[in-house]
XYZ file of C-alpha atoms in Angstrom:
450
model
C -25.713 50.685 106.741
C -28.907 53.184 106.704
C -30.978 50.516 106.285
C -29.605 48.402 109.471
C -29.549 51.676 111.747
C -33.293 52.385 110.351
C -34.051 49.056 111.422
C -32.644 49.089 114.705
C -34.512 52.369 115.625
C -37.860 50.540 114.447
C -36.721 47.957 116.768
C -36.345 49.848 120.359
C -39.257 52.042 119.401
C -41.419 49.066 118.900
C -38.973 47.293 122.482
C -39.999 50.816 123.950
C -43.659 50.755 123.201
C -44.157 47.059 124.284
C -42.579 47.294 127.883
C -44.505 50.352 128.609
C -47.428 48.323 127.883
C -46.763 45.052 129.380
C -46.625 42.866 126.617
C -43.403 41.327 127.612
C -43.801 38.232 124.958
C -43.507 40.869 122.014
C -40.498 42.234 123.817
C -38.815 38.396 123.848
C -39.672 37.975 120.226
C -38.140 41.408 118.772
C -34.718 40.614 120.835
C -35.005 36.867 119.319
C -32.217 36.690 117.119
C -30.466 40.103 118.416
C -26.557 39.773 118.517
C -25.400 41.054 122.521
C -23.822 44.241 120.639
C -27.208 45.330 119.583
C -29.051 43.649 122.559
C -26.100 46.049 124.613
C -27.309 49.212 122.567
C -31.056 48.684 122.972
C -30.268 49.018 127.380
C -28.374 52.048 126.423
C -30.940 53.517 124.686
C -33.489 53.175 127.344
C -34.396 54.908 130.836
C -33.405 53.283 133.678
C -36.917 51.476 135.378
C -37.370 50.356 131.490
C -33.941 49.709 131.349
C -33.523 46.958 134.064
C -37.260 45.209 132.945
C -35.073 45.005 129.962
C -32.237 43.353 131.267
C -34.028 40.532 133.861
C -35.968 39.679 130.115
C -31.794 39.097 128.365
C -31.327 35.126 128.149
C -28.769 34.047 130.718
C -26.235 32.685 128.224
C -25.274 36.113 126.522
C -25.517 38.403 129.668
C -21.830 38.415 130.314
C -21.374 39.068 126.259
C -24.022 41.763 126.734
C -22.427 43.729 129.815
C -19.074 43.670 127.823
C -20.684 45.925 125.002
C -22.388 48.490 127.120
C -20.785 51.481 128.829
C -19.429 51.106 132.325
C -21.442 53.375 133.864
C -24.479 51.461 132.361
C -22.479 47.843 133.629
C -22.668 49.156 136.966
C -26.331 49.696 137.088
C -26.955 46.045 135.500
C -24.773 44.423 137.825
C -25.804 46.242 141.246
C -29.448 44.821 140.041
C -28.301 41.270 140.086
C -27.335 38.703 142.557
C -23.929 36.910 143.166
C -24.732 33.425 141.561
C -26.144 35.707 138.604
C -22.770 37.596 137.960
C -20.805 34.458 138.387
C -23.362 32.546 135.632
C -22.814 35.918 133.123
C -18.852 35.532 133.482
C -18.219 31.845 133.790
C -18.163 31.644 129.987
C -16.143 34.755 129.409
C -12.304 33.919 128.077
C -9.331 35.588 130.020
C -9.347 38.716 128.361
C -13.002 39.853 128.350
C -13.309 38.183 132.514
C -10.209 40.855 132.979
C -12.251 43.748 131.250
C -15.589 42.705 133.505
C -13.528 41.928 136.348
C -12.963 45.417 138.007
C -16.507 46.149 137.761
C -17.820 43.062 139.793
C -18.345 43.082 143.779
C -15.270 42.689 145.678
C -17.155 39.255 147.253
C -17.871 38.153 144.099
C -14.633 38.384 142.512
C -12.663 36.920 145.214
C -15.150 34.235 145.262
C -14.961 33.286 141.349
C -11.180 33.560 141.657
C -11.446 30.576 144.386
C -13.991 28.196 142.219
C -11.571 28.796 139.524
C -8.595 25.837 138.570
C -5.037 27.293 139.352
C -4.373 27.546 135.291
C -7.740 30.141 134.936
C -6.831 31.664 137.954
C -3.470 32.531 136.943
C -4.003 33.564 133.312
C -6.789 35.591 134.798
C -4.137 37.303 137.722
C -1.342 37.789 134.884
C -3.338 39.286 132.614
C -4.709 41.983 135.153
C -1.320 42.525 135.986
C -1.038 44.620 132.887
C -1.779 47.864 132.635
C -5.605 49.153 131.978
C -4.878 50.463 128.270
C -2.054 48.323 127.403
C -1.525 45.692 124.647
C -1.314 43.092 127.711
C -4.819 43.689 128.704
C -5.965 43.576 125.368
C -4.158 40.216 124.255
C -5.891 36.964 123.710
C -4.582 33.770 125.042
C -5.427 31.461 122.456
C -2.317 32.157 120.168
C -1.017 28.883 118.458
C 2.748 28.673 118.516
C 4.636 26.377 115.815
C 8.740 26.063 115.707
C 9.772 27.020 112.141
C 11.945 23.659 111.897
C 8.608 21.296 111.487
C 7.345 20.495 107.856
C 3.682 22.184 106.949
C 2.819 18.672 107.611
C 3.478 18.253 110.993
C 1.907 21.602 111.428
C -1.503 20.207 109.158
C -1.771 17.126 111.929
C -2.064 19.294 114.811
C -4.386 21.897 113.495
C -6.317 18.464 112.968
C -5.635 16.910 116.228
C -7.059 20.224 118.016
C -9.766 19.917 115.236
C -10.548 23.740 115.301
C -8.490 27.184 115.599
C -9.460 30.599 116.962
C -11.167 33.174 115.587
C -9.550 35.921 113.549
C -6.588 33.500 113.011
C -5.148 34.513 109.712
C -1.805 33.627 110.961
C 0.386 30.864 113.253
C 2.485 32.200 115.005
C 6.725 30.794 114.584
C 8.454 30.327 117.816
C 12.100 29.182 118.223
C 12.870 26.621 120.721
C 12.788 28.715 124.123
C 9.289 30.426 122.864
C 11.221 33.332 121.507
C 8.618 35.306 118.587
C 10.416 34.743 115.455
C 7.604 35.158 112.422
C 4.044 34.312 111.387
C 2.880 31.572 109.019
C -0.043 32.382 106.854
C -2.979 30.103 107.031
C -3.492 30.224 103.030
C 0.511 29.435 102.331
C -0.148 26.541 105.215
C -2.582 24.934 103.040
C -1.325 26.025 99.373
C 2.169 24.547 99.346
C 3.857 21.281 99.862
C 3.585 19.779 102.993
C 6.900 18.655 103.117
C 8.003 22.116 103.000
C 9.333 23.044 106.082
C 7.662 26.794 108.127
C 11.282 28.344 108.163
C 10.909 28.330 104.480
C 7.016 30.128 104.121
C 6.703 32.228 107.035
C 7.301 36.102 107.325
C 10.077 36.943 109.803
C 9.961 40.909 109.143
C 6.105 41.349 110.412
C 5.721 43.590 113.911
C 5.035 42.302 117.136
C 3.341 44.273 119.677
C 5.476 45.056 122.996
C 3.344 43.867 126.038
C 3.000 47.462 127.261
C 2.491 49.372 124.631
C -0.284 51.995 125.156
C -3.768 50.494 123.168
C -3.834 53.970 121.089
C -0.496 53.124 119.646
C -2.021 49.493 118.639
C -4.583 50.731 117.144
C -2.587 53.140 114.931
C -0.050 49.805 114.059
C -3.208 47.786 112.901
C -4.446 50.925 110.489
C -1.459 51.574 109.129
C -0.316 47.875 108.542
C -3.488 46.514 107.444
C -3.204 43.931 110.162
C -5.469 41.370 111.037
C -3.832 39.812 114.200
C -0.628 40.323 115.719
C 1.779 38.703 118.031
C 2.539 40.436 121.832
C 5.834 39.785 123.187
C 7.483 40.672 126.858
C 10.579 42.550 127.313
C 12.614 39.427 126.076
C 10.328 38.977 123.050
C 8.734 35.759 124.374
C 5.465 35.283 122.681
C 2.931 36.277 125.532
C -0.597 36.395 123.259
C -2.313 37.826 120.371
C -4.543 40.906 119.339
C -7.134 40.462 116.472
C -8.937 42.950 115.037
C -12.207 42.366 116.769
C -10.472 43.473 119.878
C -9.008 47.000 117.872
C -12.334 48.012 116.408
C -13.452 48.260 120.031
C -10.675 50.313 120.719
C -11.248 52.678 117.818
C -14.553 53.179 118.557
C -14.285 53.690 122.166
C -11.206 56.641 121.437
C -13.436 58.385 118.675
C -16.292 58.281 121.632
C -14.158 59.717 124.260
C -12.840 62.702 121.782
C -16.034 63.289 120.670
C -17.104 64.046 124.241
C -14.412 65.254 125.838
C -14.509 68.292 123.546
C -17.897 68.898 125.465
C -16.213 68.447 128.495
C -18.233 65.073 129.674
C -17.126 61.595 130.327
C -17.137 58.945 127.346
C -18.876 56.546 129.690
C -21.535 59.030 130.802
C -25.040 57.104 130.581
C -27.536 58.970 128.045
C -30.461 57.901 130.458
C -28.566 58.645 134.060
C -30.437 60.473 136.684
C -30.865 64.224 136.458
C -28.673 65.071 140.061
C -25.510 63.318 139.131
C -25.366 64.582 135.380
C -25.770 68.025 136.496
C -22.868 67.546 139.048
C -20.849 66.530 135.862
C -21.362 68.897 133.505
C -21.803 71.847 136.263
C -17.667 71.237 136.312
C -16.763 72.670 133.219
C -19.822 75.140 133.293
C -18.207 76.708 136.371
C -15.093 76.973 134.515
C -16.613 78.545 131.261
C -18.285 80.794 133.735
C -14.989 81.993 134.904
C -13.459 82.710 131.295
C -16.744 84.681 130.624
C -16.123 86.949 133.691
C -12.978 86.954 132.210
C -13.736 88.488 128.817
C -16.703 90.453 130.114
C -13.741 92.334 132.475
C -12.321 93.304 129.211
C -15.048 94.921 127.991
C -15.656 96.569 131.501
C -12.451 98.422 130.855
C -13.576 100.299 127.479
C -17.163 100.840 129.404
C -15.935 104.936 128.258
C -15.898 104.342 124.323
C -18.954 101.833 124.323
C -21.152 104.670 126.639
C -19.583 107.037 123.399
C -20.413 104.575 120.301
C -22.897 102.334 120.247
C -21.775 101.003 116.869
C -19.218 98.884 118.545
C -21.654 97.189 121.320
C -23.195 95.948 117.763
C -20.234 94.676 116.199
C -18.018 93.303 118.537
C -19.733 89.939 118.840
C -18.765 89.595 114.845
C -14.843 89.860 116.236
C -15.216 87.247 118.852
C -17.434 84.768 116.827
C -15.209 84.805 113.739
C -12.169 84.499 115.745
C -13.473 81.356 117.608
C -14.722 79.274 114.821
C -11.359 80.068 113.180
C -9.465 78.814 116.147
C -11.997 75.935 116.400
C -11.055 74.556 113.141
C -7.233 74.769 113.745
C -7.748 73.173 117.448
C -10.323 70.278 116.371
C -7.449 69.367 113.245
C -4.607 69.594 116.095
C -5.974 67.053 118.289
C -6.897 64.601 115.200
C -3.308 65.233 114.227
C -1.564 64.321 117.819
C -4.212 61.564 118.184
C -3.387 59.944 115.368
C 1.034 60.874 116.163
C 0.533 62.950 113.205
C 2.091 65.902 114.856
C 5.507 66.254 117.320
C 7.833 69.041 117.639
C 9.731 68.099 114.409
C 6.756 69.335 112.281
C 4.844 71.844 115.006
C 6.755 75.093 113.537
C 5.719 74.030 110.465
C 2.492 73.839 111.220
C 2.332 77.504 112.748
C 3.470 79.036 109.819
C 1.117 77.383 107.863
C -2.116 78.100 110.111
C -0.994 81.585 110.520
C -0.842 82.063 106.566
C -4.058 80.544 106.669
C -5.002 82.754 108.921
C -3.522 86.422 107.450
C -4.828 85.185 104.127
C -8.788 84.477 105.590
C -8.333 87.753 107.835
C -7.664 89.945 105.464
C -10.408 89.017 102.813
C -13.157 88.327 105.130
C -12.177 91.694 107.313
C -12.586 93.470 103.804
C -16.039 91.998 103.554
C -17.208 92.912 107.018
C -15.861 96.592 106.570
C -17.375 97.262 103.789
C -20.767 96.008 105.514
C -20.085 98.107 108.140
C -19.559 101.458 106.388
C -22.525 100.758 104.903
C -24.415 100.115 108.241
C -22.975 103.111 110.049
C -21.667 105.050 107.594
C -18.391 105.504 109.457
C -14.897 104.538 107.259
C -13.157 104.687 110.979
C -15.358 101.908 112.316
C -15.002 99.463 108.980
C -11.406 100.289 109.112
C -10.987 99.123 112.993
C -13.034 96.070 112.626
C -11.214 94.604 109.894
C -8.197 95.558 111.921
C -9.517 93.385 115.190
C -10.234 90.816 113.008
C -7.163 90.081 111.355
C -5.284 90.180 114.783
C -8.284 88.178 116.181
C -7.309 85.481 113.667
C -3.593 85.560 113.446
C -4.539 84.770 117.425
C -6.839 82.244 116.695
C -4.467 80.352 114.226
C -1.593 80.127 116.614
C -3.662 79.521 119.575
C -5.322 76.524 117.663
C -1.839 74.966 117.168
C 0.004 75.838 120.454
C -3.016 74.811 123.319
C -3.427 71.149 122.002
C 0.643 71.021 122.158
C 1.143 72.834 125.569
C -1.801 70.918 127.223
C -0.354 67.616 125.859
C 3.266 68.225 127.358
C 1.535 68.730 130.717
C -0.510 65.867 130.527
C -3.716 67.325 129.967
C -6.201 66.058 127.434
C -6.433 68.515 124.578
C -9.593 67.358 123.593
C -11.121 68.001 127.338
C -10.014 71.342 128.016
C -8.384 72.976 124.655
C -12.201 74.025 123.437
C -12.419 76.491 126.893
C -9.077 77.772 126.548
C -9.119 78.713 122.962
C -12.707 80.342 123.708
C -10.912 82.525 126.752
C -7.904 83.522 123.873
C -10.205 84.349 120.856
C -12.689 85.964 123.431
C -10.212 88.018 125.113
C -7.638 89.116 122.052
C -10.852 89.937 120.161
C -12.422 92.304 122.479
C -9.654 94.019 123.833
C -7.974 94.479 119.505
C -11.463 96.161 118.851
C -12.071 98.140 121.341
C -8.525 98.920 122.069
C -8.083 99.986 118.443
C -11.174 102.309 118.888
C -10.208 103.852 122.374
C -7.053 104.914 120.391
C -8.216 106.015 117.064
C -11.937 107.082 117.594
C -12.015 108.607 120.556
């Protein structure tokens, strides 16, 4: 894996160097051969003018493969720079599913336009599948399912697969229908061709495997095809009428595009941002949650105006009340960043939440107490004052008891009102730990050392 990822940074920094220069012949023969994933990557990793020379220099018959891989906001930049008989030439040899993931980003023109040159059987695969929710399993689904009825011998079943003379990708599995299309099992590909073929389906397939409900959430799919060890699965409507199939392919997207978004969300920023987007509309992103970190730091910097009388009187504590805040904070962070892996991954509900309390705040006492010991002692020595190492190991401890709990109960609260944890739970834990910290040490030494 180092060795590919080495190569591919060799790559755009030779792609980089070339374009700058001109010499758009070495640029064609470094892409010669790329896959559209890594072909997708490369115009990610580039500024914009460079970026679109890039993209005119992508052969036609892998740009609609191409804008499928890269981030939207980066597909809407690639698309505004090319015309309508372009876009329609990218998409035409798209199959349902990946036209319905390109299709909200085209032109309105265009897309009512390809919907007309369309046949009615395209056009209405194409309509029912954007029917379906954005991130549900009917979005995701592929088409190309084949269905067999579990009377048939393996025989019969042989024939056809010969007849149509190939089968999907990712197919490790037909799927068993009864009579009215109703899902009723899979039959494995390597029991197809291992066992009699007068053997009847009924008698080989699996009729206790999962199928995937048409609008369940693409999270939730995800987490069936890790914890099954699936390779495909059947979707099914409300009357479990086989509607499609999702193959792994399709999941390892999804996986990689929720680990993206959690990733940065916790900085507060869109998973689609562009790495290479103009200065003025990144700034207007990110000045969002900078305004609202600004707020919480008023917030906690009012706390400390209201002990301005005991810092004025001991400067000791000006020094050693960023320890209180700091250790309280990366404490918290730890509990928050596990909380949010645990409800991403359904790990957590309010079955197991108490538990999980009582175990952060024993984590919590237990840490607090023999780091506040260390930090006292290191203050007495500073400042020579047992009162002062006594009331910061104090803070601390209640600092982190805070921490712990507030690590566990944002992600949940922020979750039941339909808030992201992973957006917003960094800033409020930051506000808590900030807060409780100043106002336990300098509270502590308003009452004790003054």
């Amino acid at each position: 894996m180092k060795e590919t990822t080495e190569t591919l940074e060799h790559r755009l920094s030779r792609i980089h160097t070339a374009l700058r220069k001109g010499q758009f012949d070495e640029v064609d023969e470094i892409m010669a051969g790329f896959e559209p994933a890594e072909i997708a990557l490369m115009l990610e990793s580039l500024p914009p003018v460079e970026r679109i020379t890039l993209w005119e220099r992508v052969p036609v018959e892998v740009d609609g493969e191409v804008l499928l891989h890269v981030h939207d906001e980066v597909r809407s930049t690639l698309i505004d720079d090319m015309d309508p008989a372009e876009i329609k030439a990218a998409a035409a040899g798209l199959d349902t599913t990946d036209l319905a993931e390109l299709f909200d980003d085209l032109p309105q023109l265009v897309a009512e336009d390809m919907l007309r040159s369309m046949d009615e059987l395209q056009r209405r695969r194409l309509e029912e599948t954007l029917a379906f929710e954005e991130d549900s399993a009917g979005r995701l689904m592929r088409t190309d399912s084949i269905g067999v009825r579990a009377d048939v011998s393996l025989e019969t079943v042989q024939r056809f697969l010969r007849w149509k003379e190939s089968v999907p990708d990712n197919t490790d599995a037909l799927m068993v229908v009864d009579r009215n299309g109703l899902f009723v099992g899979t039959l494995p590909l390597a029991r197809l061709v291992s066992h009699p073929p007068e053997m009847a389906v009924a008698d080989l397939m699996d009729s206790d495997v999962k199928s995937i409900a048409m609008d369940m959430p693409t999270r939730e799919v995800a987490t069936l095809f890790q914890t099954h060890d699936l390779v495909s699965a059947a979707v099914v409507d409300v009357n479990g009428m086989l509607l499609g199939r999702i193959v792994i392919d399709d999941i390892v997207d999804v996986i990689r595009d929720n680990s993206e978004q959690a990733l940065m969300n916790m900085a507060g920023l869109d998973e689609e941002e562009d790495l290479f987007a103009p200065v003025l509309p990144s700034a207007k992103r990110r000045a969002v949650w900078l305004g609202i970190n600004l707020v919480t730091a008023f917030l906690a910097a009012w706390v400390i105006g209201r002990f301005e009388e005991v810092l004025d009187q001991i400067v000791a504590l000006a020094v050693l009340m960023p320890i209180v805040a700091s250790m309280g904070g990366i404490a918290g962070s730890q509990t928050l960043t596990l909380a949010i892996r645990g409800l991403a991954l359904g790990q957590i509900s309010q079955t197991n939440s108490n538990w999980l309390m009582r175990k952060e705040i024993g984590i919590a006492v237990l840490n607090g107490v023999g780091w506040s010991l260390v930090v006292a002692v290191l203050a007495v020595l500073w400042f020579g004052s047992i009162g002062i190492g006594l009331i910061i190991a104090a803070a601390l401890v209640i600092n982190m008891l805070a921490a712990g709990a507030a690590g566990i109960a944002i992600p949940l609260v922020l979750k039941r009102m339909g808030i992201d944890p992973a957006l917003s739970g960094s800033v409020v834990l930051t506000t808590v730990t900030d807060v409780v910290g100043f106002m336990a040490f300098l509270g502590l030494a308003t009452i004790f050392l003054l």
